[in-house]
Structure formats: structure tokens, C-alpha cells
Amino acid sequence: MSVTDKRAPGVRISDLSVVYRTQAGELPAVRGVDLELVPGTITGVVGESGSGKSTLALSLLNAVQPPGRISSGSVEIDGLGDVVSLTGDNLRKARGRHVGYVFQAAQNSLNPLKTVGKQLLDLGRSHDVDDLPGLVKEARSLLDRMGMDGARVLDSHQHELSGGMRQRVGIMLALVLNAHIVVLDEPTTALDMITQATILRIIREVHEERGLTTLVITHDLGVVAEIADRLAVMYGGRLVEQGPTREVLGAPKHPYTRGLLQAIPRLVGDIDEARALPGRPPTLGTIPPDGCVFRERCAVRMDVCETGEPPVLTIGPRIVACHAEAGEREPESEPAEEPEKETVTTGPVRGEEQA
Amino acid sequence: MITGKGITKTFRQRGGMLGARDVPALRGVDFSIEKGGAVSFIGESGCGKTTLGRILAGLESYDSGEIVIDGVPMSSLRPKQRQPHFRRVQLIHQDPYSALNPARTIHQTLDAPLSLRAKQTGRPRSWMDERAEELLGLVGLDPGYVLPRYPHQLSGGMRQRVVIARALTVDPDMLVADEATSMIDVSLRLGILALLKDLRDRLGVSVLFITHDVATARYIGLDGELYVIYRGQVVERGPVETIISDPVHPYTQSLLSAIPVLHGLEAPGAERVVPTEAIDAGRPDTGCLFAARCPFRTDRCESERPVLGHDGGTAQEHACFHPQRRSVVATPAVRL
């Protein structure tokens, strides 16, 4: 890992809040998030739909679209300053040059009417690249590096490429302007298992070779487990836990992280031990304004969770925001817990249904 | 019980200058599903697993082979006569967001098939409301909450449960779940799997589970069978736990090796096969279909096609000239 690589910039997100204007007033999609992307590392943000993870990622480009807006906080990027205060041309230049972004469903974000090469030239012109042949050369070598025939891919239309190939084209477009911060939003969704494994390996290798600072946004803990150095878990717009990936997965401290790990179908082990989390993730409109956002689904909920903001505990390299964890702090014992199964087995048993 | 013998299906791709191209989707697939049983089809996209599911639900024709539903060979019936048989197989597909009419409440959604059912069985209208509530209860939903609502007011997990309830309105013998959990939030996915398992236990519905995620296949029942499909051919078949713990076909091993390891919680399998990616499907189909991607191929694999069968040394059937057990699956390192 190239942690000491001088080119890799760091990112410090401080007290970031993003709100969306709705009929019910402005509702927070991201609230009070503090997150540092250490230069040269891969950080994985994990969350379910509506957790605010994509909104968080867009904030890195100051690209939250109306009716959303960044209501407070800052995103400091080394060599660029606070992205939140950038506007106009400066902001446009920063996107692509400093921060490369691979969008969710990058497979479908290409223009179906133009070859990949033409789209590459469009990108170059809009960023005032003088040396377009050099850009093409760079693009080709990036594609070759990712195990494709670069020249052929540049001559192809989107429909001639498979999902895994399009995803690699997305990564190429994010890197070709020499950005050293890369954001990948759900990089492997809708890909087959084997293609996913290949793409993850490529992300890891390219990250190391080019000395990048990488942020991966995903709903899949497995993806983060494979490639991320640090893991941040989001729920209801909050970061509830973060730390080194292996430590968090090996000994999760937040009840949500624990529940999520238990809810993943696994290849080995007792299938009765795995269980779905009760309830469902909150949406923008149902995120509770006060207290802990996870309390409704939490097995170790206490009275204080209803009203009190969970204290943010820093334990070595790990950070966790939870009342229960705060109470348990001194002797490090796991709270005994037995989360309820989802209510699938409560209906009446009707044997005669199947005649 | 539903069995299939030698199911073959070829799609004709209307090409450009070179004329039509034949794309074999299924190459003589045999299978059988007991009443109340669970069978999973595993494979990458384009392997034919979805086509097989659609054929079973009567939504797709097949070129040759025979499907027998409860002893009745479908080839002995005229297309019209087949319909009631195929209706007993209900398809639940990947996307619960597009499977429900957004302009109809859940009550209206369930009413349509139920009124048909009431007419068929001579039941009164009052039975329909009772039945709708009963079915929603069965899939773990609160009828009072769900019935008056529109699809957009429900979460993905709830919608998928509504889709399952709708499939149950016709009292099916089999549910074909095609990637039914892949668009559901991770924390709720297991609930849908548990529901399918529960419906097997309680209603005796058999479940055909189509997925690319092997791990989920265990959760609809450990008594289930796994079919690993590669480019239209079943390359390995056997009990779920056997295939996962002792796979002998290199393709199965690649699939299992590609599943992310939860480092910190699990240790990777000792003999993980580094998967090769899908290659151009346009190459000629001589020899083993997987040969081009197989790290263990020999000359024989290039020229001769292995067929599915036992070879005495393994518990499962496989189509490989060089079957060898490899432990590729991650093992738990820590207990939560």
C-alpha cells in the first residue's frame, strides 16, 4: 500500500449535513458526518438504500442536486481547499481533474450514440486538454492495464461492451484526467460474481499503482471486506461506526453493524444463526429527528436512545456512536442480545391451502 | 412433482451483415423438483437459468425435450390445455418495483386474480377479502396497513412480499424466484429467503430459486439441490451442502471462490481458484464449454464434451474430465 505516496491527497469531511427540500420542510439526508479519507487508502462506506451514502459521495464533488443542498460542514481536499465553497469554473475543473467519479450503474451512463473514444475526446475538450492524442494514449494504456484491448474498446459503442467492460470504461474515464481521488458508487452492482471479483481486484491494483485515495460506496459488506482499508457504516444519514475493516468486521461495536453482519447469507455455518434485522431502514421522511436513528430496530435499545444524541466514542482507530456501547465501555463485554426474527412465521398455519 | 428431460432452447439472433446467429440458451437440461422441494439454479448472466425458469412458468417455448407436470407430459397436450398446468408455476422476478401496477392499491392488485379464483371455485365475493388478508398475513405483512396502500408507499422488501402473496392467490404448486432478493436491502434479504423456506414447510409449495449468489441458495432449505449451469449446460449438480463444501467442477469452484471473503471474520479457502472472466461467446463450441476459462484444462477438454454423470468418486454429478475436490470456500474465523 502506498500510504506515503506524496501524490495521494487526503480528504477531511467535517460536520457535513445535506438537506433535501420536501413538502414537509427540509429533511436531512446526511447529518453531522465526520470522515477522514487518509491519503493512499481505500475507504468503504456501507449503507442500505436511503442511508445517505450516495449523497455523501456527491458532496465530495459539491454536486448535490436541488432540491438538495449542503447545509453545513466542509469537505477539505489537499491542494484544493474546501470544496463546499467552490463555485463555477473552479468547481467544474476540480471535478475530473482532482476527483474522479464512477457513477452508480456506470454500465449505463455511457452515451449509446457515440463511441467510447468520442466520449473521451468530449471529456478532454470540456476540460481544456491541449494534448488530446496524449489523452487517448493514456486512456488506451489504462484500458490495456485493466485487461482489455484498449484500441478496440475506444472504437466501440456501449452496446458492444459487456457490463464488466463498461464498468472498466467508467473507471478509465474517472482516472484519465489524472485525478488522485476516486469515488466509486456501487462499482459492482448488477455484475456477476466472477466479474465482480475481477473488477475489485483491478480497483485495488490500480489504486496502488497510481497512488490514489479511494472512496467506495456500497450496500454490500462483502465488497468493502475485499478491498477497503477502512470501513464506515452509515444508517439514516449518520455514520454510526468506522474503523479498520478487519477490526470492524471481526468485532463490530455498533448494534447495526452487528445486525447487518448477521443478516448476510453465508456459505458456511448454521443457517439458523443468520437472521434478518427486524423492521426496515428509514426513508428521508421517517428518520427520527431526535435520539438514535437506529433505535427502532435495535436489540439493545434504552430509554436514553429516544431523546439523547448517541455519544461519539473514539476507541483507538475506531469510532462508534452508540449509547449502549458508551454504557459498556469499561469492561469490554458484548451486550447479550437476541434480536427478534423478522415476522415471517407469525401468520396462521393453513394446511388445507394446498389441495 | 415437475420434471424436465433434455430441455433445449436456441435463440436466433438476427445479426447484421453476417445473417442470423444461433445462440444456444439451454443444451439438453434434465431436472426434477419434488412437491415441496427446493432446487436452485446457479450461474452467471446469460447461462440460461432465467430462460429455464420462464419455460417452467409457461412464458417461453422450448425447442425440444419434455416437461412432465404431475405425471402429465406437456407434449401430449395442446397449447391451450397446457395453460392450467403452467399456471400452477408462478414466477417471482427480480424487480418488485416494476412487478406491481403503480396505479393500483395492493387491495386492487390482489383482487384481480382472486376474483378469477372465486369464479373458478364458485366462492362468494366475501371470500376474496378474507383470502387477501390471509395471504398477506402468510407473507408477514399487516393487511390493515398494506391493503389500502399503493406500491410506492411500501419498501422493497414489503413489495416483494406483496408479489409473493399475489403469486399465492392461484394456489400454485411451485414458485420460481428469479433473483428475487437481489434488489432487496441487505438487512431484509434474509427475511424474504426465510419466507420462501417457510412457504415450503407450511404450504408444501416447491421453490425453484434462480440466482448468481450461491450463499442465498442455502437459506431456502439445506435439503435443497443445486444445479450449476454454464452456457446452457448443467455442469454440476447435487445436494446444496455437498456442492458448497466439496465442489469438483472448476466452474463451480470459480463461482465459489469469487464470493467476497469477510476478512477479519472469515479466512479464505485454501485452494481458491482465481476466476477467469467470461470470454467471447462467439467462439466455436467444440469440447468442454468451460475449457477456455479453465485453469486445469487439458487437450482432451478442447476436443471432447464431457457429459453430466457420476463417476463413483463423488457424491454429486458433474460434467468434467478432471474432477477434483478443492476447498475454496471461506471458513469462519470468529463467531459473532
XYZ file of C-alpha atoms in Angstrom:
691
model
C 0.000 0.000 0.000
C 1.312 3.415 -0.916
C 0.303 5.314 2.192
C 3.369 7.521 1.931
C 2.835 8.388 -1.723
C 3.141 12.147 -1.930
C 0.636 12.489 -4.756
C -2.256 10.932 -2.911
C -4.246 13.764 -1.340
C -6.237 13.451 1.848
C -9.855 14.436 2.346
C -11.387 15.673 5.577
C -15.159 15.800 5.795
C -16.239 17.741 8.876
C -19.687 18.022 10.365
C -21.257 17.653 6.940
C -25.031 17.938 6.650
C -27.067 17.726 3.461
C -30.764 18.508 3.423
C -33.458 17.923 0.817
C -36.360 20.327 0.474
C -39.663 18.473 0.625
C -43.271 19.353 1.309
C -42.564 18.523 4.944
C -39.750 21.067 5.098
C -36.032 20.479 4.777
C -35.116 16.949 5.770
C -31.552 15.821 6.469
C -30.224 13.048 4.208
C -26.762 13.334 5.717
C -26.281 14.712 9.208
C -23.157 15.719 11.086
C -20.806 13.371 9.266
C -17.107 13.454 10.153
C -14.952 11.279 7.966
C -11.308 11.397 7.004
C -10.000 9.757 3.860
C -6.388 9.020 4.702
C -4.060 9.598 1.716
C -3.342 6.408 -0.189
C -6.066 4.325 1.438
C -9.341 2.832 0.286
C -12.290 3.773 2.457
C -15.532 1.865 2.113
C -18.862 3.436 3.073
C -21.566 0.845 3.625
C -25.246 1.559 3.958
C -28.684 0.434 2.827
C -30.927 2.351 0.462
C -31.746 5.750 1.899
C -28.792 5.772 4.282
C -27.375 8.863 2.570
C -24.254 7.179 1.254
C -24.626 8.377 -2.342
C -25.476 11.884 -1.178
C -22.318 11.836 0.925
C -20.295 10.781 -2.103
C -21.776 13.554 -4.268
C -20.785 16.079 -1.615
C -17.158 15.284 -2.390
C -17.747 16.971 -5.756
C -20.084 19.564 -4.279
C -22.548 18.050 -6.746
C -25.648 17.573 -4.640
C -28.523 18.491 -6.944
C -31.515 20.626 -5.957
C -33.827 20.143 -4.090
C -30.842 19.014 -2.050
C -28.165 21.307 -0.658
C -25.191 21.130 1.662
C -26.498 22.949 4.713
C -23.389 22.901 6.850
C -19.920 21.497 7.205
C -16.893 21.358 4.973
C -15.052 18.987 2.646
C -11.338 19.848 2.719
C -9.293 18.309 -0.071
C -5.485 18.647 -0.025
C -4.329 21.024 -2.732
C -7.854 22.202 -3.460
C -9.297 23.591 -0.222
C -12.907 23.441 0.873
C -14.948 22.021 -1.999
C -18.184 23.291 -0.464
C -17.109 26.889 -1.092
C -16.018 26.304 -4.695
C -18.254 27.602 -7.465
C -18.448 27.950 -11.217
C -15.384 27.180 -13.295
C -13.179 26.294 -10.333
C -15.648 23.650 -9.267
C -16.008 22.269 -12.774
C -12.243 21.978 -13.117
C -11.934 20.215 -9.786
C -14.374 17.564 -10.912
C -12.488 15.155 -13.092
C -9.080 16.722 -12.529
C -8.893 16.257 -8.774
C -11.816 13.998 -8.031
C -12.773 11.224 -10.449
C -16.227 9.792 -10.056
C -17.525 6.434 -11.242
C -21.268 6.672 -11.086
C -23.706 4.090 -9.853
C -24.672 1.934 -12.821
C -21.648 3.232 -14.727
C -22.553 0.481 -17.149
C -25.499 2.585 -18.257
C -24.001 6.053 -18.012
C -22.279 5.988 -21.376
C -23.755 7.724 -24.399
C -25.241 4.993 -26.594
C -24.793 7.033 -29.785
C -21.085 7.761 -29.508
C -18.070 5.507 -29.385
C -16.130 5.434 -26.143
C -13.286 7.258 -27.910
C -15.553 10.146 -28.976
C -16.816 10.483 -25.415
C -13.238 10.533 -24.215
C -12.458 13.424 -26.579
C -15.558 15.279 -25.358
C -14.256 14.871 -21.833
C -10.831 16.141 -22.874
C -12.230 19.215 -24.662
C -14.530 20.185 -21.824
C -11.523 20.142 -19.528
C -9.342 22.126 -21.955
C -6.863 19.334 -22.505
C -4.318 20.514 -25.111
C -2.737 17.167 -25.804
C -5.684 15.105 -26.991
C -3.545 12.383 -28.618
C -1.793 12.043 -25.262
C -5.170 11.661 -23.560
C -6.152 8.904 -25.960
C -2.834 7.178 -25.357
C -3.323 7.383 -21.622
C -6.869 6.033 -21.956
C -5.684 3.141 -24.077
C -2.954 2.184 -21.657
C -5.432 2.340 -18.751
C -7.829 0.041 -20.618
C -4.995 -2.314 -21.532
C -3.956 -2.316 -17.891
C -7.461 -3.443 -16.927
C -7.176 -6.463 -19.193
C -8.944 -5.169 -22.294
C -7.946 -4.347 -25.826
C -7.820 -0.568 -25.377
C -7.829 0.358 -29.064
C -10.846 -1.842 -29.750
C -12.780 -0.559 -26.739
C -12.247 3.073 -27.771
C -13.771 2.230 -31.143
C -16.776 0.507 -29.569
C -20.241 1.703 -28.761
C -21.671 0.960 -25.326
C -23.865 -1.900 -26.574
C -20.821 -3.753 -27.858
C -19.359 -3.980 -24.359
C -20.344 -6.298 -21.532
C -21.303 -4.981 -18.075
C -17.851 -5.625 -16.684
C -16.214 -3.878 -19.641
C -18.459 -0.813 -19.313
C -17.609 -0.629 -15.638
C -13.919 -0.569 -16.584
C -14.584 2.172 -19.128
C -16.211 4.136 -16.276
C -13.094 3.690 -14.162
C -10.900 4.745 -17.092
C -12.933 7.939 -17.629
C -12.596 8.749 -13.922
C -8.829 8.325 -13.945
C -7.800 9.570 -17.358
C -7.561 13.242 -16.319
C -5.114 12.108 -13.661
C -7.393 12.568 -10.671
C -5.900 11.213 -7.481
C -9.088 10.988 -5.539
C -11.554 8.474 -6.923
C -15.121 7.907 -5.806
C -16.790 4.683 -6.889
C -20.535 4.489 -6.262
C -21.703 0.844 -6.190
C -18.922 -0.293 -8.535
C -20.071 -3.892 -8.840
C -23.859 -3.798 -8.598
C -25.520 -5.810 -11.379
C -22.308 -7.653 -12.165
C -21.825 -11.395 -11.902
C -19.813 -12.812 -9.046
C -16.731 -13.612 -11.106
C -16.810 -10.263 -12.915
C -17.238 -8.556 -9.553
C -14.167 -10.326 -8.178
C -12.165 -9.228 -11.225
C -13.315 -5.603 -11.005
C -12.497 -5.471 -7.291
C -9.018 -6.825 -7.952
C -8.498 -4.213 -10.678
C -9.682 -1.374 -8.420
C -7.244 -2.486 -5.734
C -4.318 -2.792 -8.158
C -4.939 0.482 -9.976
C -5.378 2.202 -6.629
C -1.930 1.054 -5.524
C -0.132 1.614 -8.809
C -1.362 5.168 -9.260
C -1.197 6.187 -5.613
C -4.850 7.105 -5.193
C -7.123 7.985 -2.347
C -10.235 5.954 -2.993
C -13.764 6.046 -1.638
C -16.053 3.104 -2.382
C -19.779 3.435 -1.728
C -21.719 0.184 -1.499
C -24.570 -1.687 0.115
C -22.509 -4.862 0.117
C -20.277 -5.517 3.110
C -18.522 -8.201 1.071
C -17.254 -5.608 -1.424
C -15.818 -3.479 1.354
C -14.353 -6.516 3.086
C -12.467 -7.410 -0.072
C -10.877 -4.066 -0.868
C -11.230 -1.383 1.814
C -8.618 -0.494 4.404
C -11.161 1.421 6.451
C -14.872 0.848 6.758
C -17.554 3.397 7.639
C -21.115 2.267 8.297
C -23.954 4.669 7.515
C -27.519 4.484 8.725
C -30.270 7.061 8.410
C -27.839 9.776 7.306
C -25.390 9.194 10.176
C -22.062 7.486 10.396
C -22.665 5.003 13.176
C -19.342 3.188 13.152
C -15.967 3.397 11.455
C -12.559 1.807 11.772
C -10.059 -0.540 10.140
C -12.063 -3.013 8.052
C -10.821 -6.201 9.633
C -11.301 -4.902 13.167
C -14.838 -3.729 12.498
C -15.851 -6.976 10.778
C -14.137 -9.133 13.359
C -15.626 -7.338 16.345
C -18.408 -4.925 15.371
C -19.334 -2.489 18.130
C -22.496 -0.834 16.833
C -25.670 -2.961 17.036
C -26.478 -2.078 13.412
C -23.110 -3.294 12.128
C -23.579 -6.456 14.152
C -27.104 -6.958 12.825
C -26.017 -6.335 9.242
C -23.254 -8.924 9.516
C -25.695 -11.446 10.930
C -28.107 -10.754 8.100
C -25.694 -11.657 5.294
C -26.346 -15.065 3.754
C -23.175 -17.087 4.213
C -21.714 -20.172 2.628
C -20.888 -21.992 5.833
C -22.171 -22.108 9.364
C -25.544 -22.606 10.977
C -28.259 -21.089 8.793
C -30.476 -20.609 11.815
C -27.955 -18.232 13.320
C -28.365 -15.806 10.457
C -31.338 -13.502 10.786
C -32.840 -10.508 9.106
C -32.903 -7.272 11.061
C -36.426 -6.560 12.279
C -38.194 -3.514 10.847
C -36.909 -1.666 7.833
C -34.439 1.098 7.041
C -35.835 4.623 7.458
C -36.537 6.846 4.496
C -35.955 10.580 4.339
C -39.383 11.224 5.813
C -39.191 8.682 8.622
C -35.749 9.396 10.048
C -36.401 10.348 13.673
C -35.311 13.961 14.302
C -34.022 13.292 17.819
C -32.166 10.497 19.501
C -30.581 7.492 17.873
C -31.643 6.827 14.262
C -31.316 3.066 14.681
C -33.276 2.649 17.911
C -36.450 1.265 16.361
C -34.620 -1.787 15.066
C -32.127 -2.066 17.892
C -31.959 -5.062 20.231
C -30.166 -3.155 22.998
C -32.293 -0.007 22.970
C -32.510 2.003 26.184
C -34.678 4.928 27.275
C -31.927 7.431 26.605
C -31.836 6.385 22.916
C -35.256 8.005 22.369
C -34.071 11.503 23.087
C -30.332 11.701 23.532
C -27.922 12.027 20.651
C -25.653 8.945 20.754
C -22.226 9.877 22.136
C -19.390 9.523 19.627
C -16.731 7.305 21.178
C -13.204 7.126 19.833
C -11.553 3.861 20.762
C -8.070 3.710 19.260
C -8.513 3.728 15.485
C -12.238 3.071 15.807
C -15.184 5.391 16.198
C -18.661 4.326 17.257
C -21.791 6.350 18.056
C -23.967 4.364 20.455
C -25.454 4.788 23.928
C -25.222 1.082 24.704
C -21.578 0.954 23.746
C -20.908 4.006 25.909
C -22.521 2.273 28.882
C -20.486 -0.851 28.294
C -17.231 0.986 27.882
C -15.060 -0.059 30.846
C -15.121 -3.860 30.793
C -15.232 -4.678 27.121
C -18.051 -7.166 27.021
C -20.594 -7.598 24.293
C -24.130 -6.876 25.444
C -26.192 -10.038 25.485
C -28.635 -9.766 22.657
C -31.146 -11.860 20.828
C -32.616 -9.816 18.015
C -36.097 -10.798 17.028
C -36.585 -12.626 13.799
C -38.490 -10.811 11.156
C -42.158 -11.568 11.432
C -42.401 -14.175 8.761
C -43.596 -17.048 10.855
C -46.498 -15.373 12.606
C -49.284 -15.996 10.115
C -51.835 -18.719 10.710
C -50.846 -22.190 9.622
C -53.296 -23.287 6.996
C -52.590 -26.832 5.974
C -55.547 -27.138 3.667
C -54.308 -24.384 1.335
C -52.664 -26.837 -0.988
C -55.261 -29.246 -2.156
C -43.633 -33.080 -8.988
C -42.188 -31.410 -12.056
C -39.520 -32.965 -14.231
C -37.758 -31.855 -17.358
C -35.856 -34.036 -19.746
C -33.433 -32.804 -22.361
C -34.800 -29.266 -22.482
C -33.202 -27.440 -25.363
C -33.714 -23.866 -26.417
C -31.868 -21.854 -29.006
C -32.397 -18.173 -29.543
C -31.908 -16.889 -33.034
C -30.133 -13.586 -33.015
C -30.915 -11.552 -36.074
C -27.478 -10.321 -36.915
C -26.230 -7.666 -39.259
C -24.341 -8.454 -42.421
C -23.478 -11.977 -41.414
C -27.103 -13.000 -41.126
C -28.718 -14.791 -38.203
C -26.678 -16.371 -35.460
C -27.893 -19.184 -33.246
C -27.337 -18.709 -29.522
C -27.930 -21.891 -27.562
C -29.563 -20.955 -24.246
C -30.212 -24.475 -22.963
C -28.453 -27.605 -24.155
C -30.406 -30.639 -23.061
C -31.100 -29.820 -19.416
C -32.587 -32.506 -17.133
C -34.061 -31.637 -13.770
C -36.682 -32.712 -11.302
C -38.364 -30.939 -8.429
C -40.347 -32.802 -5.774
C -43.503 -31.394 -4.269
C -42.357 -29.065 -1.510
C -38.782 -29.388 -2.658
C -36.191 -26.723 -3.278
C -33.951 -26.526 -6.292
C -31.524 -23.729 -7.059
C -30.092 -22.857 -10.443
C -26.770 -21.063 -10.137
C -24.788 -19.389 -12.868
C -23.661 -16.163 -14.437
C -25.923 -13.959 -16.509
C -26.597 -15.456 -19.891
C -26.138 -19.041 -18.703
C -29.764 -19.905 -19.403
C -31.068 -20.089 -15.849
C -33.678 -17.396 -16.367
C -34.815 -18.978 -19.644
C -35.366 -22.280 -17.835
C -37.447 -20.529 -15.195
C -39.545 -18.818 -17.846
C -40.101 -22.089 -19.686
C -41.377 -23.641 -16.484
C -43.771 -20.779 -15.928
C -45.084 -21.278 -19.472
C -43.785 -17.908 -20.618
C -41.298 -19.261 -23.102
C -41.361 -22.092 -25.581
C -38.671 -24.736 -25.864
C -37.287 -26.418 -28.976
C -37.084 -29.987 -27.780
C -37.305 -32.046 -24.627
C -40.218 -32.878 -22.376
C -41.703 -31.290 -19.286
C -43.858 -33.502 -17.099
C -46.083 -31.861 -14.505
C -47.554 -34.318 -12.003
C -47.257 -37.203 -14.442
C -48.773 -35.320 -17.384
C -46.329 -34.845 -20.283
C -46.867 -31.379 -21.718
C -46.163 -32.633 -25.238
C -49.389 -34.677 -25.083
C -51.456 -31.512 -24.650
C -52.476 -28.740 -26.978
C -51.098 -25.296 -26.034
C -54.488 -24.202 -24.615
C -54.686 -27.302 -22.448
C -51.178 -26.703 -21.079
C -52.120 -23.344 -19.626
C -53.779 -24.534 -16.419
C -50.755 -26.719 -15.709
C -48.267 -23.936 -16.221
C -50.425 -21.641 -14.107
C -49.505 -23.792 -11.151
C -45.990 -22.464 -11.566
C -45.755 -18.806 -10.566
C -42.836 -16.558 -11.398
C -41.460 -14.015 -8.941
C -38.896 -11.869 -10.602
C -36.079 -9.687 -9.550
C -37.650 -6.284 -9.534
C -40.604 -5.816 -7.186
C -40.724 -2.158 -8.260
C -41.830 -2.955 -11.779
C -43.858 -6.070 -10.959
C -46.726 -4.139 -9.398
C -49.013 -1.693 -11.151
C -48.206 1.692 -9.577
C -51.750 2.982 -10.165
C -53.402 0.221 -8.181
C -53.639 -0.261 -4.458
C -52.481 -3.569 -3.066
C -56.132 -4.380 -2.489
C -56.904 -3.942 -6.209
C -53.751 -5.835 -7.142
C -54.831 -8.889 -5.183
C -58.478 -8.564 -6.144
C -57.964 -9.300 -9.834
C -56.548 -12.833 -9.536
C -58.749 -13.565 -6.531
C -61.975 -12.790 -8.368
C -60.856 -15.135 -11.112
C -60.177 -17.745 -8.478
C -63.555 -17.139 -6.811
C -65.292 -17.624 -10.140
C -63.405 -20.844 -10.805
C -64.195 -22.338 -7.424
C -67.692 -20.909 -7.014
C -66.881 -18.977 -3.888
C -68.695 -15.776 -2.823
C -67.166 -12.317 -3.112
C -66.766 -12.068 0.647
C -64.246 -14.894 0.430
C -61.939 -12.683 -1.618
C -61.329 -10.131 1.138
C -60.805 -12.869 3.693
C -58.359 -14.598 1.425
C -56.449 -11.382 0.657
C -55.965 -10.750 4.365
C -54.990 -14.334 4.964
C -52.377 -14.300 2.212
C -50.854 -11.039 3.384
C -50.637 -12.475 6.893
C -48.952 -15.510 5.455
C -46.196 -13.436 3.866
C -45.652 -11.482 7.065
C -47.477 -8.269 6.237
C -50.110 -6.398 8.203
C -53.207 -6.426 5.932
C -54.708 -3.347 7.588
C -51.588 -1.350 6.741
C -50.817 -2.738 3.313
C -54.202 -3.205 1.575
C -55.160 0.454 1.043
C -51.658 1.491 0.008
C -50.005 1.952 -3.363
C -46.726 0.197 -4.247
C -44.644 3.378 -3.912
C -45.682 3.640 -0.284
C -44.058 0.318 0.564
C -40.413 -0.665 0.954
C -38.724 -3.033 -1.493
C -38.967 -5.926 0.950
C -42.690 -5.319 1.519
C -43.315 -5.066 -2.218
C -41.582 -8.366 -2.840
C -43.830 -9.897 -0.159
C -46.872 -8.486 -1.924
C -45.651 -10.036 -5.186
C -45.316 -13.377 -3.404
C -48.804 -13.026 -1.908
C -50.184 -12.319 -5.372
C -48.468 -15.430 -6.723
C -50.107 -17.436 -3.946
C -53.612 -16.310 -4.940
C -53.799 -19.062 -7.572
C -52.673 -21.780 -5.124
C -49.511 -22.617 -7.077
C -47.510 -25.801 -6.697
C -44.270 -24.086 -7.428
C -42.748 -20.642 -7.098
C -39.949 -19.699 -9.456
C -37.941 -16.989 -7.693
C -35.655 -15.356 -10.248
C -33.051 -13.283 -8.375
C -35.900 -12.445 -6.039
C -33.679 -10.978 -3.334
C -31.046 -9.140 -5.331
C -32.833 -5.781 -5.241
C -33.823 -6.024 -1.594
C -31.866 -4.233 1.136
C -29.265 -6.466 2.731
C -30.807 -6.327 6.184
C -34.147 -7.563 4.794
C -32.921 -10.097 2.260
C -32.797 -12.934 4.724
C -36.435 -12.277 5.637
C -37.553 -12.980 2.056
C -35.453 -16.162 1.964
C -36.910 -17.269 5.290
C -40.382 -16.612 3.906
C -39.770 -18.842 0.878
C -38.490 -21.601 3.162
C -41.477 -21.102 5.416
C -43.925 -21.392 2.489
C -42.316 -24.697 1.565
C -42.773 -26.013 5.073
C -46.298 -24.746 5.583
C -47.963 -24.928 2.173
C -45.851 -27.627 0.536
C -45.018 -25.215 -2.293
C -41.855 -26.170 -4.098
C -39.366 -23.419 -4.802
C -37.143 -23.020 -7.807
C -34.553 -20.482 -6.832
C -32.575 -18.793 -9.604
C -29.568 -16.763 -8.537
C -25.930 -15.932 -9.125
C -25.327 -15.743 -5.381
C -24.659 -19.274 -4.138
C -24.835 -18.317 -0.478
C -28.509 -17.358 -0.652
C -29.395 -20.780 -2.065
C -28.726 -22.420 1.299
C -31.360 -20.353 3.018
C -34.364 -21.767 1.243
C -33.513 -25.139 2.738
C -30.470 -27.303 3.374
C -32.366 -30.238 1.889
C -32.304 -28.453 -1.451
C -30.482 -29.341 -4.609
C -28.100 -27.126 -6.507
C -27.695 -27.064 -10.288
C -24.677 -25.179 -11.570
C -25.328 -24.036 -15.121
C -22.711 -22.852 -17.569
C -23.685 -21.688 -21.074
C -26.835 -23.751 -21.113
C -25.354 -26.941 -19.722
C -25.672 -28.272 -16.186
C -22.034 -28.797 -15.204
C -22.517 -29.863 -11.593
C -25.497 -30.995 -9.592
C -26.079 -32.300 -6.095
C -27.193 -31.509 -2.540
C -26.599 -27.852 -1.587
C -24.160 -28.510 1.225
C -22.140 -31.036 -0.792
C -21.683 -28.692 -3.727
C -20.645 -25.851 -1.449
C -18.213 -27.815 0.697
C -16.891 -30.284 -1.912
C -17.256 -28.801 -5.396
C -15.432 -30.816 -8.061
C -16.100 -28.798 -11.204
C -13.648 -25.924 -11.823
C -16.523 -23.631 -12.814
C -18.340 -24.221 -9.536
C -15.050 -23.642 -7.786
C -14.545 -20.352 -9.626
C -18.024 -19.171 -8.683
C -17.490 -20.047 -5.037
C -14.001 -18.523 -5.000
C -15.371 -15.250 -6.356
C -17.592 -14.685 -3.321
C -16.058 -11.889 -1.238
C -14.338 -13.007 1.937
C -15.275 -11.065 5.059
C -11.675 -10.612 6.163
C -11.457 -10.348 9.919
C -14.451 -12.615 10.275
C -13.502 -15.357 7.850
C -10.376 -16.942 6.432
C -10.281 -17.537 2.669
C -10.462 -21.098 1.392
C -7.068 -22.750 0.992
C -7.492 -23.751 -2.650
C -9.328 -20.716 -4.017
C -9.413 -20.865 -7.802
C -8.532 -17.486 -9.302
C -11.538 -16.947 -11.527
C -11.100 -16.033 -15.122
C -13.615 -13.682 -16.621
C -16.229 -14.501 -19.182
C -14.835 -14.616 -22.681
C -16.331 -14.063 -26.092
C -19.282 -16.398 -26.512
C -18.783 -16.340 -30.291
C -16.060 -18.970 -30.342
C -16.833 -22.473 -31.673
C -18.379 -24.897 -29.227
C -16.107 -27.864 -29.619
C -15.074 -29.668 -26.472
C -15.865 -28.614 -22.922
C -17.778 -25.321 -22.870
C -15.716 -24.100 -19.935
C -12.322 -25.138 -21.328
C -11.246 -21.654 -22.471
C -11.623 -20.267 -18.953
C -10.496 -23.336 -17.068
C -7.104 -23.260 -15.352
C -6.976 -27.069 -15.330
C -7.829 -27.828 -18.964
C -6.016 -30.495 -20.981
C -6.026 -31.370 -24.680
C -8.948 -33.695 -24.177
C -11.098 -30.812 -22.886
C -10.543 -28.924 -26.134
C -11.818 -31.701 -28.352
C -14.422 -33.657 -26.395
C -17.522 -32.504 -24.479
C -17.955 -34.053 -21.012
C -21.482 -35.081 -20.045
C -23.166 -34.838 -16.669
C -22.841 -38.018 -14.650
C -21.481 -39.793 -11.614
C -18.022 -41.248 -11.674
C -18.191 -43.166 -8.416
C -15.664 -40.980 -6.643
C -18.044 -38.115 -5.955
C -21.408 -37.687 -4.275
C -22.598 -35.264 -6.890
C -22.936 -35.410 -10.644
C -20.533 -33.371 -12.714
C -19.558 -32.758 -16.318
C -15.765 -32.629 -16.106
C -12.930 -34.861 -17.289
C -10.725 -33.898 -14.372
C -12.976 -33.571 -11.349
C -11.119 -32.781 -8.170
C -12.339 -31.650 -4.788
C -10.951 -28.304 -3.751
C -11.742 -26.388 -0.618
C -12.421 -22.912 -1.965
C -14.999 -21.596 0.472
C -14.052 -19.202 3.279
C -14.218 -20.598 6.792
C -15.379 -18.630 9.827
C -12.509 -17.283 11.897
C -14.594 -15.575 14.570
C -18.063 -16.136 15.955
C -20.200 -13.055 16.281
